[in-house]
């Protein structure tokens, strides 16, 4: 069974800092990996999707990398803002692509 | 509608009661998924529909859980004889095509509390 782990579980930083969120997975036979944002009482918003053949994806201040062989991904957030405060979830899809395997998330608090 | 709609938003049930949670996917979306998210955890897969066919129900935790999508649009997740461990947020997602590698949207979820 695919296990997805996210470190740290919680993170509190002052506004303007650059930060890195980590995700690891046990089965390297993934189809793709996605990073989501979850706000309290809201659904999941997809931030970045990395196909298994790719090494990284960028969107604005966000950059996600994937090292499939070592089972790791990182989400880099540049110049953090209070509006970035949320829970960030990492999820992988295996080759049968009909389900996500999620990590437990990193709860980020960016202080003004 | 523009997004995936779930109802009710909140549900409090007494232990032993039956509950029904509704998901209205985006019109025309072929695939529909249910996930269960316990407090402080990531969502866990429950079941997957392609149109009206339930192709994967491997994540349903017990035979008290039942899901249907009879006309290939609206889906209902039913939980019989609710237990405290059923307390969680139940998320629904829909996708335009088969599988999750294409456009999809998650609903805001139903928070179920069993007392």
mmCIF file of C-alpha atoms in Angstrom:
data_model
loop_
_atom_site.group_PDB
_atom_site.id
_atom_site.type_symbol
_atom_site.label_atom_id
_atom_site.label_comp_id
_atom_site.label_asym_id
_atom_site.label_seq_id
_atom_site.Cartn_x
_atom_site.Cartn_y
_atom_site.Cartn_z
ATOM 1 C CA UNK A 1 0.000 0.000 0.000
ATOM 2 C CA UNK A 2 1.249 3.461 -0.890
ATOM 3 C CA UNK A 3 2.163 5.533 2.175
ATOM 4 C CA UNK A 4 2.569 9.299 1.872
ATOM 5 C CA UNK A 5 4.276 11.249 4.646
ATOM 6 C CA UNK A 6 4.539 15.011 5.041
ATOM 7 C CA UNK A 7 7.009 16.881 7.202
ATOM 8 C CA UNK A 8 6.629 19.100 9.140
ATOM 9 C CA UNK A 9 3.072 18.650 10.413
ATOM 10 C CA UNK A 10 2.891 22.354 11.253
ATOM 11 C CA UNK A 11 4.975 25.393 10.450
ATOM 12 C CA UNK A 12 4.804 28.993 11.611
ATOM 13 C CA UNK A 13 6.911 31.633 9.851
ATOM 14 C CA UNK A 14 7.025 35.433 9.651
ATOM 15 C CA UNK A 15 5.812 37.072 6.487
ATOM 16 C CA UNK A 16 8.396 37.277 3.711
ATOM 17 C CA UNK A 17 10.264 34.067 4.508
ATOM 18 C CA UNK A 18 10.977 31.410 1.912
ATOM 19 C CA UNK A 19 9.945 27.949 3.035
ATOM 20 C CA UNK A 20 10.031 24.300 2.007
ATOM 21 C CA UNK A 21 7.410 21.638 2.623
ATOM 22 C CA UNK A 22 8.400 17.994 2.271
ATOM 23 C CA UNK A 23 6.530 14.956 1.004
ATOM 24 C CA UNK A 24 7.733 11.354 0.737
ATOM 25 C CA UNK A 25 6.046 8.280 -0.707
ATOM 26 C CA UNK A 26 6.885 4.604 -0.452
ATOM 27 C CA UNK A 27 5.998 3.288 -3.918
ATOM 28 C CA UNK A 28 7.921 4.984 -6.721
ATOM 29 C CA UNK A 29 5.540 3.627 -9.418
ATOM 30 C CA UNK A 30 3.481 6.778 -9.421
ATOM 31 C CA UNK A 31 1.584 8.281 -12.358
ATOM 32 C CA UNK A 32 1.767 11.817 -11.025
ATOM 33 C CA UNK A 33 2.066 13.842 -7.836
ATOM 34 C CA UNK A 34 -0.037 16.846 -6.892
ATOM 35 C CA UNK A 35 0.108 19.521 -4.249
ATOM 36 C CA UNK A 36 -3.178 20.861 -2.881
ATOM 37 C CA UNK A 37 -4.172 23.679 -0.605
ATOM 38 C CA UNK A 38 -7.018 23.253 1.885
ATOM 39 C CA UNK A 39 -8.595 26.185 3.695
ATOM 40 C CA UNK A 40 -10.828 25.580 6.744
ATOM 41 C CA UNK A 41 -14.331 24.577 5.673
ATOM 42 C CA UNK A 42 -13.364 24.561 2.023
ATOM 43 C CA UNK A 43 -12.609 21.916 -0.549
ATOM 44 C CA UNK A 44 -9.200 21.132 -1.972
ATOM 45 C CA UNK A 45 -7.581 23.440 -4.500
ATOM 46 C CA UNK A 46 -4.970 21.969 -6.807
ATOM 47 C CA UNK A 47 -1.766 24.031 -6.836
ATOM 48 C CA UNK A 48 0.703 22.073 -8.942
ATOM 49 C CA UNK A 49 0.704 18.756 -10.783
ATOM 50 C CA UNK A 50 3.941 16.975 -11.688
ATOM 51 C CA UNK A 51 3.850 14.069 -14.102
ATOM 52 C CA UNK A 52 6.084 11.130 -13.234
ATOM 53 C CA UNK A 53 8.399 11.997 -16.135
ATOM 54 C CA UNK A 54 8.882 15.584 -14.949
ATOM 55 C CA UNK A 55 11.286 16.992 -12.378
ATOM 56 C CA UNK A 56 9.518 20.202 -11.376
ATOM 57 C CA UNK A 57 6.639 22.562 -11.955
ATOM 58 C CA UNK A 58 6.338 26.267 -11.199
ATOM 59 C CA UNK A 59 3.385 28.566 -10.689
ATOM 60 C CA UNK A 60 4.021 32.084 -9.476
ATOM 61 C CA UNK A 61 5.747 31.932 -6.090
ATOM 62 C CA UNK A 62 5.334 28.155 -5.906
ATOM 63 C CA UNK A 63 7.803 25.576 -7.157
ATOM 64 C CA UNK A 64 7.364 21.839 -6.739
ATOM 65 C CA UNK A 65 10.065 19.274 -7.428
ATOM 66 C CA UNK A 66 9.847 15.525 -7.818
ATOM 67 C CA UNK A 67 12.523 12.884 -7.319
ATOM 68 C CA UNK A 68 10.647 9.740 -8.205
ATOM 69 C CA UNK A 69 13.547 7.348 -7.597
ATOM 70 C CA UNK A 70 13.990 8.485 -4.008
ATOM 71 C CA UNK A 71 10.251 8.900 -3.395
ATOM 72 C CA UNK A 72 10.384 12.581 -2.521
ATOM 73 C CA UNK A 73 8.787 15.872 -3.467
ATOM 74 C CA UNK A 74 9.214 19.361 -2.113
ATOM 75 C CA UNK A 75 7.010 22.436 -2.352
ATOM 76 C CA UNK A 76 8.929 25.683 -2.210
ATOM 77 C CA UNK A 77 7.032 28.866 -1.371
ATOM 78 C CA UNK A 78 8.887 32.115 -1.994
ATOM 79 C CA UNK A 79 8.264 35.340 -0.103
ATOM 80 C CA UNK A 80 5.448 33.913 2.005
ATOM 81 C CA UNK A 81 2.352 36.028 2.711
ATOM 82 C CA UNK A 82 -0.355 35.780 5.392
ATOM 83 C CA UNK A 83 -2.769 34.705 2.649
ATOM 84 C CA UNK A 84 -0.659 31.564 2.178
ATOM 85 C CA UNK A 85 -1.814 30.330 5.588
ATOM 86 C CA UNK A 86 -3.598 27.013 4.979
ATOM 87 C CA UNK A 87 -2.996 23.276 5.074
ATOM 88 C CA UNK A 88 -0.918 21.938 2.190
ATOM 89 C CA UNK A 89 -1.534 18.370 1.093
ATOM 90 C CA UNK A 90 0.591 16.172 -1.108
ATOM 91 C CA UNK A 91 -1.068 13.348 -3.071
ATOM 92 C CA UNK A 92 0.103 10.708 -5.518
ATOM 93 C CA UNK A 93 -1.757 8.725 -8.124
ATOM 94 C CA UNK A 94 -0.585 5.266 -9.115
ATOM 95 C CA UNK A 95 -0.812 3.866 -12.614
ATOM 96 C CA UNK A 96 -4.436 2.758 -12.181
ATOM 97 C CA UNK A 97 -5.227 6.505 -11.758
ATOM 98 C CA UNK A 98 -8.549 6.193 -10.039
ATOM 99 C CA UNK A 99 -7.569 7.318 -6.552
ATOM 100 C CA UNK A 100 -5.330 9.763 -4.757
ATOM 101 C CA UNK A 101 -3.129 8.720 -1.847
ATOM 102 C CA UNK A 102 -2.834 11.773 0.420
ATOM 103 C CA UNK A 103 -0.380 12.753 3.100
ATOM 104 C CA UNK A 104 -1.627 14.172 6.395
ATOM 105 C CA UNK A 105 -0.686 17.695 5.388
ATOM 106 C CA UNK A 106 1.431 20.564 6.653
ATOM 107 C CA UNK A 107 -0.481 23.327 8.433
ATOM 108 C CA UNK A 108 1.188 26.608 7.537
ATOM 109 C CA UNK A 109 0.743 29.847 9.466
ATOM 110 C CA UNK A 110 2.354 32.974 8.026
ATOM 111 C CA UNK A 111 2.435 35.749 10.611
ATOM 112 C CA UNK A 112 2.082 39.401 9.486
ATOM 113 C CA UNK B 1 -23.833 24.761 -11.078
ATOM 114 C CA UNK B 2 -20.287 25.994 -11.332
ATOM 115 C CA UNK B 3 -18.815 23.629 -8.785
ATOM 116 C CA UNK B 4 -19.361 20.410 -6.880
ATOM 117 C CA UNK B 5 -22.120 20.889 -4.342
ATOM 118 C CA UNK B 6 -22.396 18.792 -1.199
ATOM 119 C CA UNK B 7 -25.246 18.723 1.265
ATOM 120 C CA UNK B 8 -25.747 19.051 4.085
ATOM 121 C CA UNK B 9 -22.663 21.064 5.058
ATOM 122 C CA UNK B 10 -22.925 19.833 8.635
ATOM 123 C CA UNK B 11 -24.669 16.808 10.066
ATOM 124 C CA UNK B 12 -24.928 15.717 13.687
ATOM 125 C CA UNK B 13 -26.160 12.181 14.185
ATOM 126 C CA UNK B 14 -26.790 10.155 17.279
ATOM 127 C CA UNK B 15 -24.881 6.904 17.399
ATOM 128 C CA UNK B 16 -26.888 4.224 15.663
ATOM 129 C CA UNK B 17 -28.699 6.588 13.308
ATOM 130 C CA UNK B 18 -28.555 6.248 9.531
ATOM 131 C CA UNK B 19 -27.335 9.233 7.492
ATOM 132 C CA UNK B 20 -27.322 10.128 3.791
ATOM 133 C CA UNK B 21 -24.839 12.558 2.295
ATOM 134 C CA UNK B 22 -25.454 14.048 -1.131
ATOM 135 C CA UNK B 23 -23.040 15.096 -3.859
ATOM 136 C CA UNK B 24 -24.060 17.096 -6.946
ATOM 137 C CA UNK B 25 -21.137 16.936 -9.379
ATOM 138 C CA UNK B 26 -20.453 19.373 -12.168
ATOM 139 C CA UNK B 27 -22.892 18.705 -14.997
ATOM 140 C CA UNK B 28 -21.492 16.270 -17.538
ATOM 141 C CA UNK B 29 -18.672 15.008 -15.347
ATOM 142 C CA UNK B 30 -18.117 11.317 -15.899
ATOM 143 C CA UNK B 31 -16.151 10.387 -12.806
ATOM 144 C CA UNK B 32 -17.160 10.856 -9.187
ATOM 145 C CA UNK B 33 -15.143 10.078 -6.064
ATOM 146 C CA UNK B 34 -15.857 10.004 -2.339
ATOM 147 C CA UNK B 35 -13.157 10.582 0.270
ATOM 148 C CA UNK B 36 -13.225 10.518 4.069
ATOM 149 C CA UNK B 37 -11.061 13.002 5.988
ATOM 150 C CA UNK B 38 -10.648 12.466 9.725
ATOM 151 C CA UNK B 39 -9.545 15.382 11.879
ATOM 152 C CA UNK B 40 -5.886 16.196 11.315
ATOM 153 C CA UNK B 41 -5.491 13.604 8.575
ATOM 154 C CA UNK B 42 -5.396 13.631 4.816
ATOM 155 C CA UNK B 43 -8.412 12.446 2.813
ATOM 156 C CA UNK B 44 -8.731 8.702 2.311
ATOM 157 C CA UNK B 45 -10.339 7.133 -0.737
ATOM 158 C CA UNK B 46 -13.731 5.521 -0.263
ATOM 159 C CA UNK B 47 -15.202 4.805 -3.687
ATOM 160 C CA UNK B 48 -15.172 5.728 -7.386
ATOM 161 C CA UNK B 49 -17.930 5.886 -10.005
ATOM 162 C CA UNK B 50 -17.635 6.147 -13.741
ATOM 163 C CA UNK B 51 -21.093 7.297 -14.830
ATOM 164 C CA UNK B 52 -23.470 5.026 -12.900
ATOM 165 C CA UNK B 53 -20.998 2.167 -12.523
ATOM 166 C CA UNK B 54 -19.211 1.819 -9.200
ATOM 167 C CA UNK B 55 -15.791 0.682 -10.410
ATOM 168 C CA UNK B 56 -13.947 0.710 -7.098
ATOM 169 C CA UNK B 57 -15.365 0.475 -3.597
ATOM 170 C CA UNK B 58 -12.251 -0.867 -1.947
ATOM 171 C CA UNK B 59 -12.008 2.054 0.477
ATOM 172 C CA UNK B 60 -15.414 1.660 2.094
ATOM 173 C CA UNK B 61 -14.512 0.820 5.699
ATOM 174 C CA UNK B 62 -17.384 -1.567 6.428
ATOM 175 C CA UNK B 63 -20.643 -2.888 5.064
ATOM 176 C CA UNK B 64 -22.382 -0.051 6.894
ATOM 177 C CA UNK B 65 -21.180 2.254 4.114
ATOM 178 C CA UNK B 66 -23.008 2.266 0.805
ATOM 179 C CA UNK B 67 -22.752 4.620 -2.168
ATOM 180 C CA UNK B 68 -24.846 4.954 -5.285
ATOM 181 C CA UNK B 69 -25.078 7.061 -8.414
ATOM 182 C CA UNK B 70 -28.143 5.605 -10.150
ATOM 183 C CA UNK B 71 -28.401 8.013 -13.100
ATOM 184 C CA UNK B 72 -24.749 8.856 -13.464
ATOM 185 C CA UNK B 73 -25.080 12.329 -11.956
ATOM 186 C CA UNK B 74 -26.034 12.899 -8.297
ATOM 187 C CA UNK B 75 -24.445 10.517 -5.806
ATOM 188 C CA UNK B 76 -25.466 9.575 -2.284
ATOM 189 C CA UNK B 77 -23.205 8.136 0.388
ATOM 190 C CA UNK B 78 -25.212 6.324 3.024
ATOM 191 C CA UNK B 79 -23.909 5.277 6.407
ATOM 192 C CA UNK B 80 -26.014 2.905 8.463
ATOM 193 C CA UNK B 81 -25.901 2.600 12.236
ATOM 194 C CA UNK B 82 -23.377 5.402 12.592
ATOM 195 C CA UNK B 83 -20.494 4.991 15.038
ATOM 196 C CA UNK B 84 -18.285 7.622 16.644
ATOM 197 C CA UNK B 85 -15.387 6.630 14.421
ATOM 198 C CA UNK B 86 -17.464 7.691 11.409
ATOM 199 C CA UNK B 87 -17.059 11.334 12.489
ATOM 200 C CA UNK B 88 -15.151 13.025 9.676
ATOM 201 C CA UNK B 89 -15.458 15.335 6.713
ATOM 202 C CA UNK B 90 -16.745 13.526 3.644
ATOM 203 C CA UNK B 91 -15.430 15.023 0.412
ATOM 204 C CA UNK B 92 -16.783 14.464 -3.071
ATOM 205 C CA UNK B 93 -14.869 15.184 -6.276
ATOM 206 C CA UNK B 94 -15.879 14.986 -9.910
ATOM 207 C CA UNK B 95 -13.836 14.728 -13.070
ATOM 208 C CA UNK B 96 -14.762 15.396 -16.675
ATOM 209 C CA UNK B 97 -13.119 12.213 -17.923
ATOM 210 C CA UNK B 98 -12.396 8.782 -16.534
ATOM 211 C CA UNK B 99 -9.751 8.862 -13.839
ATOM 212 C CA UNK B 100 -8.135 11.777 -12.065
ATOM 213 C CA UNK B 101 -5.521 12.905 -14.536
ATOM 214 C CA UNK B 102 -7.775 15.511 -16.093
ATOM 215 C CA UNK B 103 -9.962 18.363 -14.935
ATOM 216 C CA UNK B 104 -11.567 17.720 -11.573
ATOM 217 C CA UNK B 105 -13.097 19.681 -8.721
ATOM 218 C CA UNK B 106 -13.525 18.915 -5.039
ATOM 219 C CA UNK B 107 -16.604 19.944 -3.101
ATOM 220 C CA UNK B 108 -16.421 21.689 0.275
ATOM 221 C CA UNK B 109 -17.430 18.533 2.084
ATOM 222 C CA UNK B 110 -19.976 17.415 4.661
ATOM 223 C CA UNK B 111 -18.788 17.444 8.262
ATOM 224 C CA UNK B 112 -20.395 14.499 10.067
ATOM 225 C CA UNK B 113 -20.306 14.409 13.857
ATOM 226 C CA UNK B 114 -21.609 11.299 15.604
ATOM 227 C CA UNK B 115 -22.519 11.844 19.251
#
